[in-house]
Amino acid sequence: MAAAVVPRLPDHVQAVAFHPQTGQLELRPDSPAYGTQLRLIAARIVTAANESAGTGAVRSIRVLPVGARPHRPEPRSRGPCRTGCFGVAGEDP
C-alpha cells in the first residue's frame, strides 16, 4: 500500500497497529524525516490503504516517534481488591 504512494516508504516505515474502533492506523518511521513525509501525505496513505484493503476502515493515521511503541489502552481498574487480588482471600496488594 505505501509503495503505491511513495515507492521507498516500505523500507523506512512500519505499520505497527490498527484500531478498528477509531479507524486509526499507527505508523513508525525509521527517521524523523520519514515521519515528516508521512504527515505530509497522510490523506494519500489513507486512500491507498482503503483501496488496497477494499474497505473504508482506515480513517486516519498516527505517526509515532522514531522507536516508539504503539499505544495500548490501559486496563480498566476494578477498584480496590476486597476478595483477594492474588487468589488469597483478604490479601490486598
CSV table of N, CA and C in Angstrom, one decimal:
chain,number,residue,atom,x,y,z
A,1,MET,N,0.8,-1.2,0.0
A,1,MET,CA,0.0,0.0,0.0
A,1,MET,C,0.9,1.2,0.0
A,2,ALA,N,1.8,1.3,0.9
A,2,ALA,CA,2.7,2.5,1.0
A,2,ALA,C,3.5,2.7,-0.3
A,3,ALA,N,3.9,1.5,-0.9
A,3,ALA,CA,4.7,1.6,-2.1
A,3,ALA,C,4.0,2.3,-3.3
A,4,ALA,N,2.6,2.2,-3.3
A,4,ALA,CA,1.9,2.8,-4.3
A,4,ALA,C,1.9,4.4,-4.1
A,5,VAL,N,2.1,4.8,-2.9
A,5,VAL,CA,2.1,6.3,-2.7
A,5,VAL,C,3.5,6.8,-2.9
A,6,VAL,N,4.5,6.2,-2.2
A,6,VAL,CA,5.9,6.6,-2.3
A,6,VAL,C,6.7,5.3,-2.4
A,7,PRO,N,7.3,5.0,-3.5
A,7,PRO,CA,8.0,3.7,-3.6
A,7,PRO,C,9.0,3.3,-2.6
A,8,ARG,N,9.7,4.3,-2.0
A,8,ARG,CA,10.7,3.9,-1.0
A,8,ARG,C,10.2,3.9,0.4
A,9,LEU,N,8.9,4.2,0.7
A,9,LEU,CA,8.4,4.2,2.0
A,9,LEU,C,8.4,2.8,2.7
A,10,PRO,N,8.1,1.7,2.1
A,10,PRO,CA,8.1,0.5,2.8
A,10,PRO,C,9.4,0.1,3.5
A,11,ASP,N,10.5,0.6,2.9
A,11,ASP,CA,11.8,0.3,3.5
A,11,ASP,C,12.1,1.1,4.8
A,12,HIS,N,11.3,2.2,5.0
A,12,HIS,CA,11.5,3.1,6.1
A,12,HIS,C,10.4,3.3,7.1
A,13,VAL,N,9.3,2.6,6.8
A,13,VAL,CA,8.1,2.8,7.7
A,13,VAL,C,7.5,1.5,8.0
A,14,GLN,N,7.0,1.3,9.2
A,14,GLN,CA,6.4,0.1,9.7
A,14,GLN,C,5.0,0.4,10.2
A,15,ALA,N,4.0,-0.4,9.7
A,15,ALA,CA,2.7,-0.3,10.3
A,15,ALA,C,2.7,-1.1,11.6
A,16,VAL,N,2.4,-0.5,12.7
A,16,VAL,CA,2.6,-1.2,14.0
A,16,VAL,C,1.2,-1.5,14.7
A,17,ALA,N,0.2,-0.8,14.3
A,17,ALA,CA,-1.1,-1.1,15.0
A,17,ALA,C,-2.2,-0.5,14.1
A,18,PHE,N,-3.4,-1.2,14.2
A,18,PHE,CA,-4.6,-0.6,13.6
A,18,PHE,C,-5.7,-0.7,14.7
A,19,HIS,N,-6.4,0.3,14.9
A,19,HIS,CA,-7.5,0.4,15.9
A,19,HIS,C,-8.8,0.4,15.1
A,20,PRO,N,-9.5,-0.7,15.0
A,20,PRO,CA,-10.7,-0.8,14.2
A,20,PRO,C,-11.9,0.1,14.8
A,21,GLN,N,-11.9,0.4,16.1
A,21,GLN,CA,-12.9,1.2,16.7
A,21,GLN,C,-12.8,2.6,16.2
A,22,THR,N,-11.6,3.1,16.0
A,22,THR,CA,-11.4,4.5,15.6
A,22,THR,C,-11.0,4.7,14.1
A,23,GLY,N,-10.6,3.5,13.5
A,23,GLY,CA,-10.0,3.6,12.1
A,23,GLY,C,-8.7,4.2,12.0
A,24,GLN,N,-7.9,4.2,13.2
A,24,GLN,CA,-6.6,4.8,13.2
A,24,GLN,C,-5.5,3.7,12.9
A,25,LEU,N,-4.6,4.0,11.9
A,25,LEU,CA,-3.5,3.2,11.6
A,25,LEU,C,-2.3,3.9,12.2
A,26,GLU,N,-1.5,3.2,13.0
A,26,GLU,CA,-0.3,3.7,13.6
A,26,GLU,C,0.9,3.3,12.8
A,27,LEU,N,1.7,4.3,12.4
A,27,LEU,CA,2.9,4.0,11.6
A,27,LEU,C,4.2,4.5,12.4
A,28,ARG,N,5.3,3.7,12.3
A,28,ARG,CA,6.5,4.1,12.9
A,28,ARG,C,7.6,4.3,11.8
A,29,PRO,N,8.1,5.5,11.6
A,29,PRO,CA,9.1,5.7,10.6
A,29,PRO,C,10.5,5.4,11.3
A,30,ASP,N,11.5,5.2,10.4
A,30,ASP,CA,12.8,4.9,11.0
A,30,ASP,C,13.7,6.1,11.1
A,31,SER,N,13.1,7.3,10.8
A,31,SER,CA,13.8,8.6,11.0
A,31,SER,C,12.8,9.7,11.0
A,32,PRO,N,13.1,10.8,11.7
A,32,PRO,CA,12.2,12.0,11.7
A,32,PRO,C,11.9,12.5,10.3
A,33,ALA,N,12.8,12.4,9.4
A,33,ALA,CA,12.5,12.9,8.0
A,33,ALA,C,11.3,12.1,7.4
A,34,TYR,N,11.3,10.8,7.6
A,34,TYR,CA,10.2,10.0,7.0
A,34,TYR,C,8.9,10.2,7.8
A,35,GLY,N,9.0,10.5,9.1
A,35,GLY,CA,7.9,10.9,9.9
A,35,GLY,C,7.2,12.1,9.3
A,36,THR,N,8.0,13.1,8.9
A,36,THR,CA,7.5,14.3,8.3
A,36,THR,C,6.9,14.0,7.0
A,37,GLN,N,7.5,13.2,6.2
A,37,GLN,CA,6.9,12.8,4.9
A,37,GLN,C,5.6,12.1,5.1
A,38,LEU,N,5.5,11.3,6.1
A,38,LEU,CA,4.2,10.6,6.3
A,38,LEU,C,3.1,11.6,6.7
A,39,ARG,N,3.4,12.6,7.5
A,39,ARG,CA,2.4,13.6,7.9
A,39,ARG,C,2.0,14.4,6.7
A,40,LEU,N,2.9,14.7,5.8
A,40,LEU,CA,2.6,15.5,4.6
A,40,LEU,C,1.7,14.7,3.6
A,41,ILE,N,1.8,13.4,3.5
A,41,ILE,CA,1.0,12.6,2.6
A,41,ILE,C,-0.1,11.8,3.3
A,42,ALA,N,-0.5,12.1,4.5
A,42,ALA,CA,-1.4,11.3,5.3
A,42,ALA,C,-2.7,11.0,4.5
A,43,ALA,N,-3.3,11.9,3.9
A,43,ALA,CA,-4.5,11.7,3.1
A,43,ALA,C,-4.3,10.7,2.0
A,44,ARG,N,-3.2,10.7,1.3
A,44,ARG,CA,-2.9,9.8,0.3
A,44,ARG,C,-2.7,8.4,0.8
A,45,ILE,N,-2.1,8.3,2.0
A,45,ILE,CA,-1.8,7.0,2.6
A,45,ILE,C,-3.2,6.4,3.0
A,46,VAL,N,-4.1,7.2,3.6
A,46,VAL,CA,-5.4,6.7,4.0
A,46,VAL,C,-6.1,6.1,2.8
A,47,THR,N,-6.1,6.9,1.7
A,47,THR,CA,-6.8,6.5,0.4
A,47,THR,C,-6.2,5.2,-0.1
A,48,ALA,N,-4.9,5.1,-0.1
A,48,ALA,CA,-4.2,3.9,-0.7
A,48,ALA,C,-4.5,2.7,0.2
A,49,ALA,N,-4.5,2.9,1.5
A,49,ALA,CA,-4.8,1.8,2.5
A,49,ALA,C,-6.2,1.2,2.2
A,50,ASN,N,-7.1,2.1,2.1
A,50,ASN,CA,-8.5,1.7,1.9
A,50,ASN,C,-8.7,1.0,0.5
A,51,GLU,N,-8.0,1.6,-0.5
A,51,GLU,CA,-8.1,0.9,-1.8
A,51,GLU,C,-7.5,-0.4,-1.8
A,52,SER,N,-6.4,-0.6,-1.1
A,52,SER,CA,-5.7,-1.9,-1.0
A,52,SER,C,-6.5,-2.9,-0.3
A,53,ALA,N,-7.2,-2.5,0.8
A,53,ALA,CA,-8.0,-3.4,1.6
A,53,ALA,C,-9.4,-3.6,1.0
A,54,GLY,N,-9.8,-2.7,0.1
A,54,GLY,CA,-11.2,-2.8,-0.4
A,54,GLY,C,-12.2,-2.4,0.6
A,55,THR,N,-11.9,-1.5,1.6
A,55,THR,CA,-12.8,-1.1,2.6
A,55,THR,C,-12.6,0.4,2.8
A,56,GLY,N,-13.4,1.0,3.7
A,56,GLY,CA,-13.1,2.3,4.2
A,56,GLY,C,-12.8,2.3,5.6
A,57,ALA,N,-12.1,1.3,6.1
A,57,ALA,CA,-11.8,1.1,7.5
A,57,ALA,C,-10.8,2.1,8.1
A,58,VAL,N,-9.8,2.5,7.3
A,58,VAL,CA,-8.8,3.4,7.7
A,58,VAL,C,-9.3,4.8,7.5
A,59,ARG,N,-9.4,5.5,8.7
A,59,ARG,CA,-9.9,6.9,8.6
A,59,ARG,C,-8.8,7.9,8.9
A,60,SER,N,-7.7,7.5,9.6
A,60,SER,CA,-6.7,8.4,9.9
A,60,SER,C,-5.4,7.6,10.2
A,61,ILE,N,-4.3,8.3,10.2
A,61,ILE,CA,-3.0,7.7,10.6
A,61,ILE,C,-2.4,8.5,11.7
A,62,ARG,N,-1.7,7.8,12.5
A,62,ARG,CA,-0.9,8.5,13.6
A,62,ARG,C,0.5,8.1,13.4
A,63,VAL,N,1.4,9.1,13.3
A,63,VAL,CA,2.8,8.8,13.1
A,63,VAL,C,3.5,8.8,14.4
A,64,LEU,N,4.0,7.7,14.8
A,64,LEU,CA,4.7,7.5,16.1
A,64,LEU,C,6.1,8.1,16.0
A,65,PRO,N,6.6,8.5,17.1
A,65,PRO,CA,8.0,9.0,17.2
A,65,PRO,C,8.9,7.8,16.8
A,66,VAL,N,10.1,8.1,16.3
A,66,VAL,CA,11.0,7.0,15.9
A,66,VAL,C,11.3,6.1,17.2
A,67,GLY,N,11.2,4.8,17.0
A,67,GLY,CA,11.4,3.9,18.1
A,67,GLY,C,10.3,3.8,19.1
A,68,ALA,N,9.2,4.4,18.9
A,68,ALA,CA,8.1,4.4,19.9
A,68,ALA,C,7.3,3.1,19.7
A,69,ARG,N,6.7,2.7,20.8
A,69,ARG,CA,5.8,1.5,20.8
A,69,ARG,C,4.4,2.0,20.5
A,70,PRO,N,3.5,1.2,19.9
A,70,PRO,CA,2.1,1.6,19.7
A,70,PRO,C,1.4,1.8,21.0
A,71,HIS,N,0.4,2.6,21.0
A,71,HIS,CA,-0.4,2.9,22.2
A,71,HIS,C,-1.3,1.7,22.6
A,72,ARG,N,-1.2,1.3,23.8
A,72,ARG,CA,-2.1,0.2,24.3
A,72,ARG,C,-3.0,0.8,25.3
A,73,PRO,N,-4.3,0.7,25.2
A,73,PRO,CA,-5.2,1.2,26.2
A,73,PRO,C,-4.9,0.6,27.6
A,74,GLU,N,-5.0,1.4,28.6
A,74,GLU,CA,-4.7,0.9,30.0
A,74,GLU,C,-5.9,0.0,30.4
A,75,PRO,N,-5.6,-1.1,31.1
A,75,PRO,CA,-6.6,-2.0,31.5
A,75,PRO,C,-7.5,-1.3,32.5
A,76,ARG,N,-8.8,-1.6,32.5
A,76,ARG,CA,-9.7,-0.9,33.4
A,76,ARG,C,-9.5,-1.4,34.8
A,77,SER,N,-9.5,-0.5,35.7
A,77,SER,CA,-9.4,-0.9,37.1
A,77,SER,C,-10.7,-1.4,37.6
A,78,ARG,N,-10.7,-2.4,38.4
A,78,ARG,CA,-11.9,-2.9,39.0
A,78,ARG,C,-12.1,-2.4,40.5
A,79,GLY,N,-11.3,-1.4,40.8
A,79,GLY,CA,-11.4,-0.8,42.1
A,79,GLY,C,-10.5,-1.6,43.1
A,80,PRO,N,-10.7,-1.2,44.4
A,80,PRO,CA,-9.9,-1.9,45.4
A,80,PRO,C,-10.2,-3.4,45.5
A,81,CYS,N,-9.1,-4.1,45.8
A,81,CYS,CA,-9.3,-5.6,45.9
A,81,CYS,C,-9.8,-5.9,47.3
A,82,ARG,N,-11.0,-6.6,47.3
A,82,ARG,CA,-11.6,-6.9,48.6
A,82,ARG,C,-11.7,-8.4,48.8
A,83,THR,N,-11.5,-9.2,47.7
A,83,THR,CA,-11.7,-10.6,47.9
A,83,THR,C,-10.4,-11.4,47.6
A,84,GLY,N,-9.3,-10.7,47.6
A,84,GLY,CA,-8.0,-11.3,47.4
A,84,GLY,C,-7.6,-11.1,45.9
A,85,CYS,N,-6.7,-10.2,45.7
A,85,CYS,CA,-6.2,-10.0,44.3
A,85,CYS,C,-5.4,-11.1,43.8
A,86,PHE,N,-4.7,-11.8,44.7
A,86,PHE,CA,-3.8,-12.8,44.2
A,86,PHE,C,-4.3,-14.2,44.6
A,87,GLY,N,-5.6,-14.4,44.7
A,87,GLY,CA,-6.2,-15.7,45.0
A,87,GLY,C,-6.2,-16.0,46.5
A,88,VAL,N,-5.8,-15.1,47.3
A,88,VAL,CA,-5.9,-15.4,48.8
A,88,VAL,C,-6.8,-14.4,49.4
A,89,ALA,N,-7.9,-14.9,49.9
A,89,ALA,CA,-9.0,-14.0,50.5
A,89,ALA,C,-8.4,-13.1,51.5
A,90,GLY,N,-8.7,-11.8,51.4
A,90,GLY,CA,-8.4,-10.8,52.4
A,90,GLY,C,-7.0,-10.2,52.2
A,91,GLU,N,-6.2,-10.7,51.2
A,91,GLU,CA,-4.9,-10.1,50.9
A,91,GLU,C,-5.1,-9.0,49.9
A,92,ASP,N,-4.7,-7.8,50.2
A,92,ASP,CA,-4.7,-6.7,49.2
A,92,ASP,C,-3.3,-6.4,48.9
A,93,PRO,N,-3.0,-6.0,47.7
A,93,PRO,CA,-1.6,-5.6,47.4
A,93,PRO,C,-1.1,-4.4,48.1
